[in-house]
PDB file of C-alpha atoms in Angstrom:
ATOM      1  CA  UNK A  19       7.479 -32.728 -11.504  1.00 36.00           C
ATOM      2  CA  UNK A  20       6.072 -36.256 -11.785  1.00 39.00           C
ATOM      3  CA  UNK A  21       7.016 -37.024  -8.192  1.00 38.00           C
ATOM      4  CA  UNK A  22       5.389 -33.841  -6.979  1.00 40.00           C
ATOM      5  CA  UNK A  23       2.173 -34.596  -8.820  1.00 38.00           C
ATOM      6  CA  UNK A  24       1.780 -38.059  -7.269  1.00 37.00           C
ATOM      7  CA  UNK A  25       2.074 -36.657  -3.748  1.00 48.00           C
ATOM      8  CA  UNK A  26      -1.273 -34.827  -3.779  1.00 47.00           C
ATOM      9  CA  UNK A  27      -4.705 -36.435  -4.218  1.00 42.00           C
ATOM     10  CA  UNK A  28      -6.037 -33.597  -6.363  1.00 42.00           C
ATOM     11  CA  UNK A  29      -3.377 -34.150  -8.997  1.00 46.00           C
ATOM     12  CA  UNK A  30      -4.646 -35.587 -12.262  1.00 43.00           C
ATOM     13  CA  UNK A  31      -3.097 -35.860 -15.685  1.00 53.00           C
ATOM     14  CA  UNK A  32      -3.312 -32.519 -17.426  1.00 50.00           C
ATOM     15  CA  UNK A  33      -4.648 -32.231 -20.964  1.00 52.00           C
ATOM     16  CA  UNK A  34      -2.364 -31.282 -23.791  1.00 55.00           C
ATOM     17  CA  UNK A  35      -2.099 -27.587 -24.484  1.00 52.00           C
ATOM     18  CA  UNK A  36      -5.256 -26.262 -26.067  1.00 53.00           C
ATOM     19  CA  UNK A  37      -4.916 -25.000 -29.649  1.00 60.00           C
ATOM     20  CA  UNK A  38      -4.185 -21.329 -30.172  1.00 78.00           C
ATOM     21  CA  UNK A  39      -6.918 -18.764 -30.634  1.00 90.00           C
ATOM     22  CA  UNK A  40      -7.341 -15.012 -31.076  1.00 91.00           C
ATOM     23  CA  UNK A  41      -9.482 -12.347 -29.403  1.00 93.00           C
ATOM     24  CA  UNK A  42      -9.617  -9.070 -31.302  1.00 96.00           C
ATOM     25  CA  UNK A  43     -11.614  -5.911 -32.049  1.00 97.00           C
ATOM     26  CA  UNK A  44     -13.936  -6.160 -29.050  1.00 97.00           C
ATOM     27  CA  UNK A  45     -15.087  -3.912 -26.219  1.00 97.00           C
ATOM     28  CA  UNK A  46     -15.741  -5.933 -23.059  1.00 96.00           C
ATOM     29  CA  UNK A  47     -17.466  -4.543 -19.965  1.00 95.00           C
ATOM     30  CA  UNK A  48     -19.158  -5.610 -16.706  1.00 92.00           C
ATOM     31  CA  UNK A  49     -17.667  -9.081 -16.102  1.00 94.00           C
ATOM     32  CA  UNK A  50     -18.704 -11.066 -12.989  1.00 91.00           C
ATOM     33  CA  UNK A  51     -15.000 -11.377 -12.083  1.00 92.00           C
ATOM     34  CA  UNK A  52     -11.822 -11.744 -14.181  1.00 96.00           C
ATOM     35  CA  UNK A  53     -12.664 -10.683 -17.721  1.00 97.00           C
ATOM     36  CA  UNK A  54     -10.477 -12.886 -19.957  1.00 97.00           C
ATOM     37  CA  UNK A  55      -8.851 -15.807 -18.112  1.00 97.00           C
ATOM     38  CA  UNK A  56      -7.270 -18.652 -20.059  1.00 96.00           C
ATOM     39  CA  UNK A  57      -5.475 -21.623 -18.492  1.00 95.00           C
ATOM     40  CA  UNK A  58      -3.369 -24.562 -19.807  1.00 95.00           C
ATOM     41  CA  UNK A  59      -3.423 -22.898 -23.232  1.00 95.00           C
ATOM     42  CA  UNK A  60      -0.906 -22.280 -25.988  1.00 95.00           C
ATOM     43  CA  UNK A  61      -0.524 -19.484 -28.525  1.00 96.00           C
ATOM     44  CA  UNK A  62      -3.242 -17.057 -27.396  1.00 97.00           C
ATOM     45  CA  UNK A  63      -3.372 -13.626 -29.043  1.00 97.00           C
ATOM     46  CA  UNK A  64      -5.343 -10.662 -27.674  1.00 97.00           C
ATOM     47  CA  UNK A  65      -5.247  -7.455 -29.708  1.00 97.00           C
ATOM     48  CA  UNK A  66      -7.291  -4.323 -30.307  1.00 98.00           C
ATOM     49  CA  UNK A  67      -9.422  -4.913 -27.227  1.00 98.00           C
ATOM     50  CA  UNK A  68     -11.019  -2.331 -24.944  1.00 98.00           C
ATOM     51  CA  UNK A  69     -11.611  -3.781 -21.486  1.00 98.00           C
ATOM     52  CA  UNK A  70     -13.642  -1.436 -19.280  1.00 97.00           C
ATOM     53  CA  UNK A  71     -14.418  -2.760 -15.796  1.00 96.00           C
ATOM     54  CA  UNK A  72     -13.605   0.167 -13.516  1.00 95.00           C
ATOM     55  CA  UNK A  73     -15.652   0.081 -10.302  1.00 92.00           C
ATOM     56  CA  UNK A  74     -16.211  -3.690 -10.430  1.00 94.00           C
ATOM     57  CA  UNK A  75     -14.503  -5.800  -7.762  1.00 91.00           C
ATOM     58  CA  UNK A  76     -11.977  -8.484  -8.867  1.00 92.00           C
ATOM     59  CA  UNK A  77     -12.392  -7.360 -12.467  1.00 96.00           C
ATOM     60  CA  UNK A  78      -8.948  -8.154 -13.889  1.00 97.00           C
ATOM     61  CA  UNK A  79      -8.585  -7.420 -17.582  1.00 98.00           C
ATOM     62  CA  UNK A  80      -6.578 -10.327 -19.038  1.00 98.00           C
ATOM     63  CA  UNK A  81      -5.116 -13.175 -16.948  1.00 98.00           C
ATOM     64  CA  UNK A  82      -2.812 -15.644 -18.733  1.00 98.00           C
ATOM     65  CA  UNK A  83      -2.583 -18.677 -16.434  1.00 98.00           C
ATOM     66  CA  UNK A  84      -0.279 -21.722 -16.741  1.00 97.00           C
ATOM     67  CA  UNK A  85      -0.044 -21.031 -20.462  1.00 97.00           C
ATOM     68  CA  UNK A  86       2.674 -20.668 -23.092  1.00 97.00           C
ATOM     69  CA  UNK A  87       3.091 -18.072 -25.836  1.00 97.00           C
ATOM     70  CA  UNK A  88       0.707 -15.227 -25.008  1.00 97.00           C
ATOM     71  CA  UNK A  89       0.642 -12.123 -27.195  1.00 97.00           C
ATOM     72  CA  UNK A  90      -1.231  -9.041 -25.953  1.00 98.00           C
ATOM     73  CA  UNK A  91      -0.954  -5.851 -28.010  1.00 97.00           C
ATOM     74  CA  UNK A  92      -2.834  -2.689 -28.999  1.00 98.00           C
ATOM     75  CA  UNK A  93      -5.254  -3.062 -26.080  1.00 98.00           C
ATOM     76  CA  UNK A  94      -6.595  -0.522 -23.592  1.00 98.00           C
ATOM     77  CA  UNK A  95      -7.531  -1.221 -19.986  1.00 98.00           C
ATOM     78  CA  UNK A  96      -9.704   0.686 -17.506  1.00 98.00           C
ATOM     79  CA  UNK A  97     -10.152  -1.837 -14.718  1.00 97.00           C
ATOM     80  CA  UNK A  98     -11.323  -2.261 -11.150  1.00 96.00           C
ATOM     81  CA  UNK A  99      -8.447  -4.645 -10.375  1.00 96.00           C
ATOM     82  CA  UNK A 100      -5.272  -5.683 -12.192  1.00 97.00           C
ATOM     83  CA  UNK A 101      -5.250  -4.754 -15.869  1.00 98.00           C
ATOM     84  CA  UNK A 102      -3.123  -7.766 -16.759  1.00 98.00           C
ATOM     85  CA  UNK A 103      -2.209 -10.404 -14.154  1.00 98.00           C
ATOM     86  CA  UNK A 104       0.119 -13.184 -15.276  1.00 98.00           C
ATOM     87  CA  UNK A 105      -0.575 -16.271 -13.169  1.00 97.00           C
ATOM     88  CA  UNK A 106       0.375 -19.950 -12.861  1.00 97.00           C
ATOM     89  CA  UNK A 107      -2.062 -21.822 -10.668  1.00 92.00           C
ATOM     90  CA  UNK A 108      -3.276 -21.024  -7.193  1.00 87.00           C
ATOM     91  CA  UNK A 109      -1.219 -21.698  -4.074  1.00 85.00           C
ATOM     92  CA  UNK A 110      -0.631 -25.428  -3.226  1.00 88.00           C
ATOM     93  CA  UNK A 111      -2.470 -26.718  -6.275  1.00 88.00           C
ATOM     94  CA  UNK A 112      -0.475 -24.436  -8.562  1.00 91.00           C
ATOM     95  CA  UNK A 113       2.796 -25.542  -6.963  1.00 91.00           C
ATOM     96  CA  UNK A 114       2.154 -29.285  -7.210  1.00 90.00           C
ATOM     97  CA  UNK A 115       0.684 -29.158 -10.711  1.00 92.00           C
ATOM     98  CA  UNK A 116       3.785 -27.165 -11.657  1.00 93.00           C
ATOM     99  CA  UNK A 117       2.510 -25.840 -14.983  1.00 96.00           C
ATOM    100  CA  UNK A 118       4.386 -22.560 -15.580  1.00 97.00           C
ATOM    101  CA  UNK A 119       3.430 -19.592 -17.690  1.00 98.00           C
ATOM    102  CA  UNK A 120       6.145 -18.887 -20.273  1.00 98.00           C
ATOM    103  CA  UNK A 121       6.786 -16.439 -23.088  1.00 97.00           C
ATOM    104  CA  UNK A 122       4.354 -13.562 -22.573  1.00 98.00           C
ATOM    105  CA  UNK A 123       4.638 -10.511 -24.847  1.00 98.00           C
ATOM    106  CA  UNK A 124       2.745  -7.324 -23.912  1.00 98.00           C
ATOM    107  CA  UNK A 125       3.289  -4.438 -26.333  1.00 98.00           C
ATOM    108  CA  UNK A 126       1.716  -1.112 -27.316  1.00 98.00           C
ATOM    109  CA  UNK A 127      -1.003  -1.139 -24.641  1.00 98.00           C
ATOM    110  CA  UNK A 128      -2.623   1.692 -22.681  1.00 98.00           C
ATOM    111  CA  UNK A 129      -3.331   1.134 -18.985  1.00 98.00           C
ATOM    112  CA  UNK A 130      -5.707   3.914 -17.958  1.00 97.00           C
ATOM    113  CA  UNK A 131      -6.825   2.888 -14.465  1.00 96.00           C
ATOM    114  CA  UNK A 132      -6.524  -0.222 -12.330  1.00 97.00           C
ATOM    115  CA  UNK A 133      -4.430  -1.922  -9.673  1.00 96.00           C
ATOM    116  CA  UNK A 134      -1.461  -2.853 -11.816  1.00 94.00           C
ATOM    117  CA  UNK A 135       0.302  -4.569 -14.676  1.00 97.00           C
ATOM    118  CA  UNK A 136       1.061  -7.623 -12.592  1.00 98.00           C
ATOM    119  CA  UNK A 137       2.827 -10.936 -12.290  1.00 97.00           C
ATOM    120  CA  UNK A 138       1.065 -12.840  -9.485  1.00 93.00           C
ATOM    121  CA  UNK A 139      -0.158 -13.047  -6.938  1.00 93.00           C
ATOM    122  CA  UNK A 140      -1.044 -16.624  -7.966  1.00 93.00           C
ATOM    123  CA  UNK A 141       2.327 -17.664  -9.409  1.00 95.00           C
ATOM    124  CA  UNK A 142       3.065 -20.928  -7.585  1.00 94.00           C
ATOM    125  CA  UNK A 143       3.670 -22.884 -10.801  1.00 96.00           C
ATOM    126  CA  UNK A 144       6.296 -20.407 -12.009  1.00 97.00           C
ATOM    127  CA  UNK A 145       6.421 -17.557 -14.520  1.00 98.00           C
ATOM    128  CA  UNK A 146       9.291 -16.881 -16.918  1.00 98.00           C
ATOM    129  CA  UNK A 147      10.257 -14.967 -20.055  1.00 98.00           C
ATOM    130  CA  UNK A 148       7.969 -11.938 -19.947  1.00 98.00           C
ATOM    131  CA  UNK A 149       8.399  -8.840 -22.102  1.00 98.00           C
ATOM    132  CA  UNK A 150       6.515  -5.575 -21.546  1.00 98.00           C
ATOM    133  CA  UNK A 151       7.365  -3.001 -24.217  1.00 98.00           C
ATOM    134  CA  UNK A 152       6.083   0.334 -25.519  1.00 98.00           C
ATOM    135  CA  UNK A 153       3.251   0.565 -22.983  1.00 98.00           C
ATOM    136  CA  UNK A 154       1.750   3.600 -21.251  1.00 98.00           C
ATOM    137  CA  UNK A 155       0.349   3.471 -17.732  1.00 96.00           C
ATOM    138  CA  UNK A 156      -1.910   5.974 -16.016  1.00 93.00           C
ATOM    139  CA  UNK A 157      -3.262   5.894 -12.476  1.00 87.00           C
ATOM    140  CA  UNK A 158      -2.415   2.311 -11.522  1.00 94.00           C
ATOM    141  CA  UNK A 159      -2.449   1.863  -7.745  1.00 94.00           C
ATOM    142  CA  UNK A 160       0.602  -0.421  -7.668  1.00 93.00           C
ATOM    143  CA  UNK A 161       2.128   0.350 -11.061  1.00 95.00           C
ATOM    144  CA  UNK A 162       3.987  -2.458 -12.718  1.00 97.00           C
ATOM    145  CA  UNK A 163       4.237  -5.066  -9.997  1.00 97.00           C
ATOM    146  CA  UNK A 164       5.586  -8.534  -9.277  1.00 97.00           C
ATOM    147  CA  UNK A 165       3.878 -10.036  -6.259  1.00 95.00           C
ATOM    148  CA  UNK A 166       3.829 -13.201  -4.183  1.00 93.00           C
ATOM    149  CA  UNK A 167       4.434 -14.398  -0.635  1.00 92.00           C
ATOM    150  CA  UNK A 168       6.983 -16.725   0.917  1.00 92.00           C
ATOM    151  CA  UNK A 169       4.310 -19.435   1.211  1.00 92.00           C
ATOM    152  CA  UNK A 170       3.610 -19.623  -2.532  1.00 89.00           C
ATOM    153  CA  UNK A 171       6.680 -21.406  -3.866  1.00 92.00           C
ATOM    154  CA  UNK A 172       7.437 -21.330  -7.585  1.00 94.00           C
ATOM    155  CA  UNK A 173       9.435 -18.594  -9.288  1.00 97.00           C
ATOM    156  CA  UNK A 174       9.332 -15.423 -11.375  1.00 98.00           C
ATOM    157  CA  UNK A 175      12.354 -14.983 -13.618  1.00 98.00           C
ATOM    158  CA  UNK A 176      13.557 -13.407 -16.858  1.00 98.00           C
ATOM    159  CA  UNK A 177      11.266 -10.367 -16.945  1.00 98.00           C
ATOM    160  CA  UNK A 178      12.103  -7.419 -19.222  1.00 98.00           C
ATOM    161  CA  UNK A 179      10.285  -4.070 -19.179  1.00 98.00           C
ATOM    162  CA  UNK A 180      11.526  -1.644 -21.814  1.00 98.00           C
ATOM    163  CA  UNK A 181      10.515   1.638 -23.476  1.00 98.00           C
ATOM    164  CA  UNK A 182       7.495   2.265 -21.222  1.00 98.00           C
ATOM    165  CA  UNK A 183       5.871   5.178 -19.421  1.00 98.00           C
ATOM    166  CA  UNK A 184       4.917   4.128 -15.880  1.00 98.00           C
ATOM    167  CA  UNK A 185       4.124   5.734 -12.537  1.00 96.00           C
ATOM    168  CA  UNK A 186       5.546   3.099 -10.191  1.00 97.00           C
ATOM    169  CA  UNK A 187       7.517  -0.157 -10.093  1.00 98.00           C
ATOM    170  CA  UNK A 188       6.872  -2.461  -7.141  1.00 97.00           C
ATOM    171  CA  UNK A 189       7.873  -5.945  -6.048  1.00 96.00           C
ATOM    172  CA  UNK A 190       5.770  -7.323  -3.191  1.00 92.00           C
ATOM    173  CA  UNK A 191       6.761 -10.305  -1.033  1.00 93.00           C
ATOM    174  CA  UNK A 192       4.036  -9.846   1.580  1.00 88.00           C
ATOM    175  CA  UNK A 193       0.330  -9.772   0.765  1.00 84.00           C
ATOM    176  CA  UNK A 194      -2.624  -9.743   3.129  1.00 80.00           C
ATOM    177  CA  UNK A 195      -4.979 -11.695   0.865  1.00 78.00           C
ATOM    178  CA  UNK A 196      -5.403 -14.948  -1.054  1.00 71.00           C
ATOM    179  CA  UNK A 197      -2.731 -16.936   0.746  1.00 79.00           C
ATOM    180  CA  UNK A 198      -4.857 -19.918   1.714  1.00 79.00           C
ATOM    181  CA  UNK A 199      -3.893 -23.586   1.736  1.00 85.00           C
ATOM    182  CA  UNK A 200      -0.755 -25.499   2.599  1.00 88.00           C
ATOM    183  CA  UNK A 201       2.495 -23.584   2.180  1.00 89.00           C
ATOM    184  CA  UNK A 202       5.038 -24.704  -0.395  1.00 90.00           C
ATOM    185  CA  UNK A 203       8.183 -26.358   1.012  1.00 91.00           C
ATOM    186  CA  UNK A 204      10.344 -23.356   0.098  1.00 92.00           C
ATOM    187  CA  UNK A 205       9.867 -19.667  -0.745  1.00 93.00           C
ATOM    188  CA  UNK A 206       9.629 -18.489  -4.355  1.00 95.00           C
ATOM    189  CA  UNK A 207      12.619 -17.372  -6.394  1.00 96.00           C
ATOM    190  CA  UNK A 208      12.524 -13.885  -7.940  1.00 97.00           C
ATOM    191  CA  UNK A 209      15.464 -13.255 -10.287  1.00 98.00           C
ATOM    192  CA  UNK A 210      16.732 -11.771 -13.546  1.00 98.00           C
ATOM    193  CA  UNK A 211      14.652  -8.620 -14.070  1.00 98.00           C
ATOM    194  CA  UNK A 212      15.565  -5.779 -16.445  1.00 98.00           C
ATOM    195  CA  UNK A 213      13.893  -2.345 -16.489  1.00 98.00           C
ATOM    196  CA  UNK A 214      15.278  -0.176 -19.291  1.00 98.00           C
ATOM    197  CA  UNK A 215      14.296   3.139 -20.882  1.00 98.00           C
ATOM    198  CA  UNK A 216      11.468   3.799 -18.417  1.00 98.00           C
ATOM    199  CA  UNK A 217       9.814   7.206 -17.926  1.00 98.00           C
ATOM    200  CA  UNK A 218       8.642   7.507 -14.315  1.00 98.00           C
ATOM    201  CA  UNK A 219       8.772  11.313 -14.317  1.00 96.00           C
ATOM    202  CA  UNK A 220       5.070  11.786 -13.493  1.00 95.00           C
ATOM    203  CA  UNK A 221       5.142   9.557 -10.429  1.00 96.00           C
ATOM    204  CA  UNK A 222       3.885  10.670  -7.016  1.00 95.00           C
ATOM    205  CA  UNK A 223       6.916  11.056  -4.734  1.00 96.00           C
ATOM    206  CA  UNK A 224       4.943  10.684  -1.488  1.00 95.00           C
ATOM    207  CA  UNK A 225       5.867   6.974  -1.675  1.00 95.00           C
ATOM    208  CA  UNK A 226       8.937   5.262  -3.149  1.00 97.00           C
ATOM    209  CA  UNK A 227       8.750   5.398  -6.931  1.00 98.00           C
ATOM    210  CA  UNK A 228      10.721   2.139  -7.140  1.00 98.00           C
ATOM    211  CA  UNK A 229       9.929  -0.216  -4.267  1.00 97.00           C
ATOM    212  CA  UNK A 230      11.523  -3.661  -4.431  1.00 96.00           C
ATOM    213  CA  UNK A 231      11.254  -6.292  -1.705  1.00 96.00           C
ATOM    214  CA  UNK A 232      12.722  -9.778  -1.754  1.00 96.00           C
ATOM    215  CA  UNK A 233      12.397 -12.685   0.647  1.00 96.00           C
ATOM    216  CA  UNK A 234      14.400 -12.798   3.880  1.00 94.00           C
ATOM    217  CA  UNK A 235      15.479 -16.406   3.348  1.00 95.00           C
ATOM    218  CA  UNK A 236      19.179 -16.096   2.337  1.00 94.00           C
ATOM    219  CA  UNK A 237      18.731 -18.675  -0.433  1.00 94.00           C
ATOM    220  CA  UNK A 238      15.738 -16.867  -1.931  1.00 95.00           C
ATOM    221  CA  UNK A 239      16.560 -13.192  -1.907  1.00 95.00           C
ATOM    222  CA  UNK A 240      15.593 -11.201  -4.973  1.00 97.00           C
ATOM    223  CA  UNK A 241      18.644 -11.135  -7.253  1.00 97.00           C
ATOM    224  CA  UNK A 242      20.075  -9.948 -10.545  1.00 98.00           C
ATOM    225  CA  UNK A 243      18.019  -6.819 -11.249  1.00 98.00           C
ATOM    226  CA  UNK A 244      19.042  -4.017 -13.615  1.00 98.00           C
ATOM    227  CA  UNK A 245      17.546  -0.536 -13.851  1.00 98.00           C
ATOM    228  CA  UNK A 246      18.987   1.333 -16.828  1.00 98.00           C
ATOM    229  CA  UNK A 247      18.138   4.766 -18.254  1.00 98.00           C
ATOM    230  CA  UNK A 248      15.306   5.566 -15.849  1.00 98.00           C
ATOM    231  CA  UNK A 249      13.780   9.056 -15.618  1.00 98.00           C
ATOM    232  CA  UNK A 250      12.423   9.945 -12.168  1.00 98.00           C
ATOM    233  CA  UNK A 251      10.709  13.017 -10.749  1.00 97.00           C
ATOM    234  CA  UNK A 252      12.608  15.297  -8.404  1.00 96.00           C
ATOM    235  CA  UNK A 253      12.850  14.192  -4.745  1.00 96.00           C
ATOM    236  CA  UNK A 254      12.280  10.521  -5.572  1.00 97.00           C
ATOM    237  CA  UNK A 255      12.926   7.641  -3.187  1.00 97.00           C
ATOM    238  CA  UNK A 256      14.106   4.184  -4.235  1.00 98.00           C
ATOM    239  CA  UNK A 257      13.598   1.386  -1.685  1.00 98.00           C
ATOM    240  CA  UNK A 258      15.509  -1.920  -1.804  1.00 98.00           C
ATOM    241  CA  UNK A 259      14.859  -4.645   0.782  1.00 97.00           C
ATOM    242  CA  UNK A 260      16.328  -8.177   0.945  1.00 97.00           C
ATOM    243  CA  UNK A 261      17.952  -8.199  -2.479  1.00 98.00           C
ATOM    244  CA  UNK A 262      21.274  -9.126  -4.069  1.00 98.00           C
ATOM    245  CA  UNK A 263      23.023  -7.776  -7.146  1.00 98.00           C
ATOM    246  CA  UNK A 264      20.742  -4.853  -8.013  1.00 98.00           C
ATOM    247  CA  UNK A 265      22.312  -2.302 -10.329  1.00 98.00           C
ATOM    248  CA  UNK A 266      21.132   1.220 -11.154  1.00 98.00           C
ATOM    249  CA  UNK A 267      22.743   2.941 -14.137  1.00 97.00           C
ATOM    250  CA  UNK A 268      21.876   6.175 -15.946  1.00 97.00           C
ATOM    251  CA  UNK A 269      19.240   7.135 -13.376  1.00 97.00           C
ATOM    252  CA  UNK A 270      18.085  10.715 -13.991  1.00 95.00           C
ATOM    253  CA  UNK A 271      15.735  13.043 -12.152  1.00 95.00           C
ATOM    254  CA  UNK A 272      13.932  16.201 -13.229  1.00 89.00           C
ATOM    255  CA  UNK A 273      16.201  18.410 -11.095  1.00 91.00           C
ATOM    256  CA  UNK A 274      19.419  16.588 -11.974  1.00 90.00           C
ATOM    257  CA  UNK A 275      19.972  15.263  -8.443  1.00 90.00           C
ATOM    258  CA  UNK A 276      20.233  11.630  -7.471  1.00 93.00           C
ATOM    259  CA  UNK A 277      17.192   9.975  -5.892  1.00 97.00           C
ATOM    260  CA  UNK A 278      17.378   8.903  -2.270  1.00 97.00           C
ATOM    261  CA  UNK A 279      18.302   5.208  -2.052  1.00 98.00           C
ATOM    262  CA  UNK A 280      17.102   3.344   1.060  1.00 98.00           C
ATOM    263  CA  UNK A 281      18.777  -0.063   1.288  1.00 98.00           C
ATOM    264  CA  UNK A 282      18.158  -2.713   3.978  1.00 97.00           C
ATOM    265  CA  UNK A 283      19.084  -6.393   4.241  1.00 97.00           C
ATOM    266  CA  UNK A 284      20.755  -6.292   0.821  1.00 98.00           C
ATOM    267  CA  UNK A 285      24.174  -6.842  -0.766  1.00 97.00           C
ATOM    268  CA  UNK A 286      25.723  -5.967  -4.097  1.00 98.00           C
ATOM    269  CA  UNK A 287      23.584  -2.861  -4.637  1.00 98.00           C
ATOM    270  CA  UNK A 288      25.226  -0.465  -7.125  1.00 98.00           C
ATOM    271  CA  UNK A 289      23.995   3.100  -7.734  1.00 96.00           C
TER     272      UNK A 289
END
């Protein structure tokens, strides 16, 4: 990390982690952009918040960024962009600063409207150890999503989503926005994801209910993903592109039939 930081003129010594703080019992509306965005921070707690920004462009709800130990619980989101977007710096600056976001806990939240419960797209400094538990999602355009591009660098790893009601699970590796600046020297790494006890039964089956896409680089394919005890609607499609070691167990549908699995460029897929 020290060598990387000296290579770029914008790199400066970062401050120590800011002291922890708490946001609670508030209703927040009409932000000019992202609503709550904290960066280089430690031990931030957000609970019993109502964040209402539907119809406002770029109006993310809560964005933990290059921070450690974030706790978000008992909150409701009705947003014009991502409800929660876990980030770690932006593009080349995020990669060379290399300040990851670690240990994020999101529990007992309601996601009414918005683009998604997201990791990325700015994740060039790395994101790890994320838990999403006991959450309920309504009409989110992209559902629970992990997103980046091959130019970003960094990593997303050790993500667990358990005991949730969702309408879609997506992993994006191609985005048509916010990919400016010099590319990182290698693609990101996406690995070690667990989705367990997930109710997707109300999902729209016009598109794949589970849509996962890794990177084509053989050394950076999405890997080590488990889907366990997942309830899908009838006539569901599951799409897997450019992935390794993805396992589906106890996958159920409303009509008792297996979903349609569409697998390309992948190995070690078990269903």
